[in-house]
XYZ file of C-alpha atoms in Angstrom:
461
model
C -46.725 37.021 77.802
C -48.658 35.876 74.673
C -45.709 33.793 73.562
C -45.833 31.702 76.663
C -49.393 30.848 75.989
C -48.834 29.879 72.383
C -45.990 27.529 73.337
C -48.088 25.578 75.801
C -47.463 22.223 74.247
C -43.605 22.437 74.465
C -43.194 23.634 78.079
C -41.438 21.363 80.587
C -39.577 19.078 78.099
C -36.448 19.069 76.062
C -36.628 20.760 72.658
C -34.537 20.414 69.632
C -34.034 23.862 68.137
C -33.624 24.083 64.335
C -30.493 25.654 62.806
C -30.530 29.427 62.725
C -30.804 29.693 58.976
C -34.046 27.613 59.168
C -35.628 29.343 62.058
C -36.228 32.487 60.006
C -37.921 30.476 57.218
C -40.056 28.612 59.701
C -41.066 31.772 61.436
C -42.186 33.278 58.100
C -44.051 30.176 57.086
C -45.915 29.968 60.390
C -46.803 33.686 60.064
C -48.249 33.108 56.595
C -50.081 29.997 57.836
C -51.733 32.072 60.725
C -52.669 34.791 58.279
C -54.220 32.209 56.063
C -56.238 30.722 58.906
C -57.573 34.156 59.955
C -58.164 35.107 56.267
C -60.137 31.836 55.807
C -62.051 32.312 58.981
C -63.040 35.885 58.106
C -63.299 35.457 54.345
C -65.281 32.217 54.824
C -67.924 34.389 56.480
C -68.215 36.390 53.304
C -68.067 33.303 51.087
C -71.226 32.208 52.743
C -72.592 35.753 52.388
C -71.848 35.735 48.719
C -73.824 32.478 48.340
C -76.784 33.835 50.293
C -76.711 37.423 48.828
C -78.322 36.436 45.557
C -81.134 34.742 47.470
C -81.755 37.593 49.900
C -81.517 40.215 47.130
C -83.996 38.553 44.901
C -86.454 37.620 47.698
C -86.265 40.902 49.652
C -85.676 43.373 46.798
C -84.051 46.703 47.305
C -86.213 47.910 50.182
C -85.869 44.586 52.164
C -82.125 44.480 51.489
C -81.972 48.047 52.854
C -83.692 46.948 56.097
C -81.236 44.087 56.270
C -78.385 46.576 55.696
C -79.629 48.604 58.669
C -79.682 45.554 60.901
C -76.251 44.301 59.662
C -74.824 47.742 60.337
C -76.205 47.678 63.859
C -74.717 44.152 64.123
C -71.224 45.498 63.940
C -72.014 48.174 66.494
C -73.485 45.633 68.964
C -70.417 43.413 68.492
C -68.223 46.321 69.527
C -70.390 47.339 72.467
C -70.223 43.844 73.936
C -66.563 43.089 73.261
C -65.748 46.641 74.345
C -63.257 46.894 71.428
C -60.471 45.505 73.525
C -60.125 41.870 72.356
C -56.710 42.567 70.682
C -55.541 44.494 73.665
C -56.443 41.608 76.046
C -54.820 39.094 73.654
C -51.580 41.168 73.679
C -51.444 41.365 77.507
C -52.603 37.825 78.457
C -50.289 35.333 80.145
C -50.531 32.161 82.219
C -50.923 34.147 85.467
C -53.613 36.624 84.532
C -55.627 34.714 81.839
C -58.505 33.410 84.013
C -58.835 36.674 85.841
C -59.085 38.491 82.616
C -61.653 36.002 81.413
C -63.782 36.491 84.555
C -63.727 40.295 84.404
C -64.377 40.292 80.665
C -67.323 37.961 81.077
C -68.932 40.128 83.711
C -68.568 43.264 81.550
C -69.911 41.704 78.378
C -72.794 39.943 80.195
C -73.927 43.316 81.614
C -73.900 45.001 78.217
C -75.691 42.111 76.465
C -78.429 42.067 79.084
C -79.170 45.746 78.493
C -79.466 45.035 74.728
C -81.787 42.187 75.239
C -84.023 44.319 77.388
C -84.107 46.989 74.726
C -85.071 44.428 72.075
C -87.916 42.994 74.166
C -89.256 46.511 74.780
C -89.322 47.332 71.088
C -91.388 44.145 70.484
C -93.771 45.147 73.241
C -94.470 48.747 72.112
C -94.368 48.104 68.417
C -91.523 50.339 67.479
C -90.800 51.686 63.963
C -89.430 49.079 61.610
C -86.004 50.863 61.345
C -85.670 51.021 65.099
C -86.689 47.395 65.517
C -84.091 46.218 62.999
C -81.432 48.345 64.782
C -82.189 46.699 68.077
C -82.309 43.291 66.640
C -78.932 43.791 64.876
C -77.472 45.146 68.087
C -78.482 42.124 70.105
C -77.398 39.634 67.338
C -73.934 41.238 67.079
C -73.508 41.510 70.763
C -74.285 37.863 71.318
C -71.923 36.875 68.504
C -69.102 38.641 70.500
C -69.982 36.803 73.670
C -67.639 33.907 73.027
C -64.188 33.183 74.453
C -62.480 33.114 71.113
C -60.115 36.086 72.110
C -58.192 33.525 74.122
C -57.509 31.571 70.951
C -56.066 34.763 69.360
C -53.766 35.218 72.431
C -52.482 31.730 71.872
C -52.129 32.089 68.073
C -54.468 29.093 67.758
C -56.203 30.431 64.633
C -57.013 26.931 63.045
C -59.551 25.902 65.698
C -61.142 29.347 65.527
C -61.611 28.914 61.796
C -63.346 25.576 62.429
C -65.763 27.045 64.917
C -66.515 30.034 62.671
C -67.055 27.637 59.794
C -69.554 25.517 61.675
C -71.618 28.646 62.549
C -71.519 29.984 59.035
C -72.622 26.679 57.461
C -75.537 26.540 59.918
C -76.529 30.120 58.947
C -76.504 29.102 55.295
C -78.740 26.123 55.981
C -81.176 28.126 58.137
C -81.426 31.009 55.649
C -81.933 28.798 52.583
C -84.614 26.827 54.462
C -86.512 29.625 56.249
C -86.205 32.821 54.106
C -88.185 31.614 51.116
C -91.002 30.523 53.570
C -90.838 33.790 55.574
C -89.517 36.582 53.310
C -88.485 39.135 55.935
C -85.179 40.971 56.887
C -85.923 40.096 60.488
C -85.949 36.434 59.727
C -82.546 36.765 57.980
C -81.138 38.331 61.164
C -82.651 35.696 63.405
C -80.920 32.989 61.279
C -77.625 34.711 61.912
C -78.307 35.004 65.600
C -79.246 31.389 65.890
C -76.040 30.287 64.056
C -73.857 32.292 66.409
C -75.188 30.338 69.440
C -73.210 27.294 68.245
C -69.950 29.127 67.647
C -70.129 30.858 70.992
C -70.920 27.678 72.864
C -68.037 25.868 71.216
C -65.391 28.495 72.197
C -66.553 28.433 75.838
C -66.613 24.613 75.906
C -62.934 24.602 74.703
C -61.580 27.281 77.065
C -63.394 25.937 80.156
C -62.000 22.423 79.371
C -58.468 23.649 78.997
C -58.263 26.475 81.502
C -61.221 25.868 83.795
C -64.007 28.303 84.539
C -63.195 32.150 84.573
C -62.108 33.564 87.886
C -64.551 35.612 89.988
C -64.678 39.165 88.644
C -62.266 41.474 90.470
C -61.679 45.126 89.798
C -63.657 45.166 86.557
C -63.462 48.987 86.655
C -59.784 48.779 85.648
C -60.799 46.964 82.521
C -63.531 49.460 81.912
C -61.074 52.369 82.228
C -58.820 50.702 79.700
C -61.632 49.987 77.357
C -63.507 53.243 77.249
C -61.174 55.170 75.013
C -60.797 52.093 72.788
C -64.545 51.457 72.640
C -65.284 55.125 71.951
C -62.844 55.199 69.098
C -64.033 51.951 67.611
C -67.671 53.188 67.758
C -66.710 56.358 66.086
C -64.845 54.386 63.414
C -67.839 52.174 62.911
C -70.161 55.217 62.537
C -68.507 55.948 59.096
C -67.509 52.357 58.299
C -69.469 49.180 58.649
C -72.052 50.877 60.890
C -72.798 53.769 58.624
C -76.181 52.478 57.435
C -77.534 52.549 60.966
C -76.823 56.325 61.262
C -77.792 57.180 57.689
C -81.137 55.417 58.090
C -82.406 58.695 59.503
C -81.697 60.462 56.255
C -81.984 57.879 53.476
C -84.765 55.533 52.421
C -84.480 51.819 52.742
C -84.405 51.460 49.013
C -81.350 53.773 48.726
C -79.541 51.949 51.510
C -80.311 48.732 49.710
C -78.557 50.009 46.532
C -75.596 51.177 48.627
C -75.519 47.814 50.441
C -75.017 46.008 47.196
C -71.732 47.735 46.700
C -70.836 47.832 50.461
C -71.260 44.108 51.110
C -68.712 43.223 48.397
C -66.171 45.893 49.422
C -66.419 44.950 53.118
C -65.808 41.331 52.233
C -62.383 42.188 50.817
C -61.725 44.583 53.693
C -62.294 41.691 56.105
C -59.696 39.663 54.166
C -57.237 42.441 54.762
C -58.072 42.663 58.443
C -56.743 39.105 58.767
C -53.168 40.209 58.153
C -53.142 42.368 61.214
C -54.805 39.650 63.356
C -52.372 37.032 62.070
C -49.307 39.059 62.946
C -50.501 40.460 66.320
C -49.141 37.558 68.525
C -45.783 37.604 66.859
C -45.370 41.366 67.177
C -46.491 41.166 70.824
C -43.967 38.505 71.814
C -41.163 39.350 69.402
C -37.913 41.099 70.116
C -38.318 44.832 70.856
C -35.468 45.810 68.465
C -37.161 43.919 65.626
C -40.704 45.275 66.224
C -40.772 48.310 63.976
C -39.004 46.535 61.078
C -41.555 43.635 61.242
C -44.569 45.987 61.701
C -43.716 48.224 58.718
C -43.158 45.217 56.572
C -46.504 43.853 57.509
C -48.177 47.305 56.857
C -46.545 47.478 53.389
C -47.771 44.002 52.470
C -51.250 44.811 53.641
C -51.435 47.987 51.484
C -50.055 46.090 48.534
C -52.729 43.514 48.656
C -55.297 46.232 49.093
C -54.135 47.976 45.834
C -54.381 44.691 43.850
C -57.922 44.127 45.199
C -58.948 47.693 44.313
C -57.952 47.338 40.678
C -59.700 43.907 40.410
C -62.902 45.016 41.911
C -63.123 48.324 39.900
C -62.749 46.291 36.618
C -65.134 43.509 37.561
C -67.863 45.723 39.336
C -70.526 45.376 36.520
C -70.105 41.642 36.475
C -70.123 41.207 40.236
C -73.241 43.328 40.787
C -75.186 41.633 37.996
C -74.141 38.101 38.990
C -74.722 38.582 42.795
C -77.713 40.949 43.002
C -79.384 41.075 39.638
C -80.382 43.737 37.127
C -82.477 45.708 39.681
C -79.274 46.745 41.467
C -77.387 47.917 38.379
C -77.173 51.487 39.643
C -74.826 50.129 42.398
C -72.063 49.700 39.800
C -71.164 53.404 39.800
C -71.260 53.459 43.572
C -68.972 50.426 43.861
C -66.417 51.986 41.496
C -66.072 54.987 43.854
C -66.293 53.042 47.100
C -63.664 50.552 46.111
C -60.878 53.185 46.594
C -61.377 53.036 50.347
C -59.579 49.593 50.426
C -55.927 50.923 50.582
C -56.881 53.366 53.296
C -58.937 50.944 55.352
C -56.002 48.484 55.049
C -53.719 51.109 56.735
C -56.209 51.835 59.452
C -56.923 48.175 60.088
C -53.340 47.042 60.401
C -52.269 49.948 62.615
C -55.199 49.630 64.929
C -55.185 45.801 65.021
C -51.496 44.939 65.169
C -49.387 48.018 65.986
C -51.191 50.204 68.426
C -52.397 47.395 70.725
C -48.923 46.071 71.113
C -47.708 49.585 71.961
C -50.815 50.033 74.210
C -51.634 53.309 72.505
C -55.242 53.790 73.256
C -54.834 57.607 72.769
C -53.762 57.232 69.173
C -56.776 55.060 68.425
C -59.171 57.554 70.014
C -57.727 60.562 68.099
C -57.995 58.724 64.785
C -61.593 57.912 65.413
C -62.421 61.522 66.364
C -60.755 62.657 63.021
C -63.004 60.368 61.013
C -66.145 61.326 63.025
C -65.650 64.987 62.180
C -65.717 64.256 58.474
C -68.576 61.796 58.923
C -70.657 64.434 60.625
C -70.378 66.753 57.674
C -71.347 63.853 55.304
C -74.403 63.009 57.410
C -75.402 66.655 57.403
C -75.143 66.713 53.602
C -77.227 63.527 53.364
C -79.956 65.087 55.540
C -80.226 68.062 53.216
C -79.830 66.337 49.870
C -81.350 62.886 50.770
C -78.783 61.521 48.259
C -76.945 58.177 48.685
C -73.866 59.847 47.158
C -73.444 61.837 50.355
C -72.825 58.478 52.083
C -70.486 57.201 49.313
C -68.222 60.275 49.204
C -68.463 60.868 52.877
C -67.222 57.265 53.596
C -64.287 57.739 51.219
C -63.229 61.069 52.702
C -63.399 59.688 56.225
C -61.241 56.656 55.400
C -58.526 58.915 53.747
C -58.418 61.295 56.648
C -58.186 58.594 59.222
C -55.521 56.623 57.365
C -53.418 59.773 57.129
C -53.669 60.254 60.932
C -52.566 56.744 61.626
C -49.532 57.016 59.297
C -48.562 60.145 61.125
C -49.022 58.331 64.518
C -46.890 55.376 63.450
C -44.163 57.800 62.343
C -44.399 59.638 65.668
C -44.208 56.369 67.725
C -41.407 55.034 65.642
C -39.297 58.283 65.974
C -40.000 58.339 69.778
C -38.695 54.741 69.975
C -35.469 55.632 67.992
C -34.913 58.590 70.199
C -35.126 56.490 73.262
C -32.709 53.908 71.925
C -30.304 56.637 70.900
C -30.424 58.224 74.353
C -29.697 54.850 75.964
C -26.705 54.269 73.697
C -25.121 57.603 74.525
C -25.304 57.133 78.392
C -21.720 57.417 79.807
C -19.919 54.440 81.050
C -19.279 54.675 84.793
C -16.310 52.980 86.574
C -17.191 50.014 88.686
C -15.718 51.694 91.691
C -18.480 54.384 91.477
C -21.102 51.715 90.933
C -20.051 49.981 94.144
C -20.643 53.198 96.062
C -23.806 53.627 98.155
C -23.752 57.378 97.988
C -27.149 58.922 97.369
C -25.716 61.120 94.485
C -25.233 58.056 92.247
C -27.060 58.728 88.959
C -30.276 56.749 88.153
C -28.699 54.902 85.283
C -25.897 53.770 87.466
C -28.196 52.573 90.182
C -30.157 50.532 87.740
C -26.931 48.967 86.395
C -25.984 48.007 89.982
C -29.296 46.499 90.723
C -29.227 44.529 87.525
C -25.806 43.241 88.379
C -26.993 41.992 91.748
């Protein structure tokens, strides 16, 4: 499975295994290392964003930043539509035998979706669509292209370091393009085009690496099986995005660009820390996938607790420093975002629960049903918040609606984890209580031999 891929360099030769008391320490250190790599890769994205936000906020103003928020919101939706929300599921199931076939099927699926997005963007340019719609379509294509790389293979191999390097190259290029072009062409569309151009390099680098090491992807075969697996996951992720990082796209029908710009000033900072918390789940996914079954729940719950603990610390720090951060990053014209940020920051412990469960626990258990139900729960609350926003045209409907959704979804996932954990314990308990059958009975070929005995006999052979 995934463990075989990650040990690629040591196969075929003698190994010197460290003493048992050192293996546990080495395992913990490597887990911390991988989380640090993923954190730096994801958080580095926001470090660049924090550098560029003062520039974009001061050049574009509240309305321009609102248009950029709409496009960035669509960016996350486009990313999900192209990667089909199954990168972690594929990483958990990949092995030496099926890797290239998975790559071929996944490439065909993503190329089809991306082509549809590109056609829609070109059509909007031709007919002169409304600025909100144009920014949505541009964001969709930019996000979709950013998800077109082969970096999920690196996740399957737990090779997070090289992924950080490739992401860093793209982000630095984005910074250079934005600083160079945005003052000359002050437009939200230009900012998104800079992000799109920078992702071309990162995507190309991942494909260059995987083709060199594994060869070209196999010819697509039975792509419908991947689609069937992905539909419930994609649906659930899209529903989650509708009240999470993609909320601005949906609320653009109810709120002005200026209101969304004020909300974005808070949201961009909060999502930066949320992205850091996401790294814990990504970093532990390969270990949970290839670890011992009897240790899975112990390790998973330990990781979940650590993730929530970090989120609580981040919540307190951001609540206290909200006035300073808003003034420093965005300027005085965004001062009304302070009150919004001090409410929105309380989503972090709940998004930490949701992120870890959907990123590290449910993919390993292949529980697509649990992910889908959680998304439906959040969408029900989000629909109520959107209806409130349509009637009040107040940004606070978006703020409190987001918080309510995250609390409800986190509660569902805690319940789902408890359900799966108890189901696993019941299965282990039932196995331990199976009666011991004499070997004479096992040797019999009578058709009345119980199923458990037949399995024991087959295993003995």
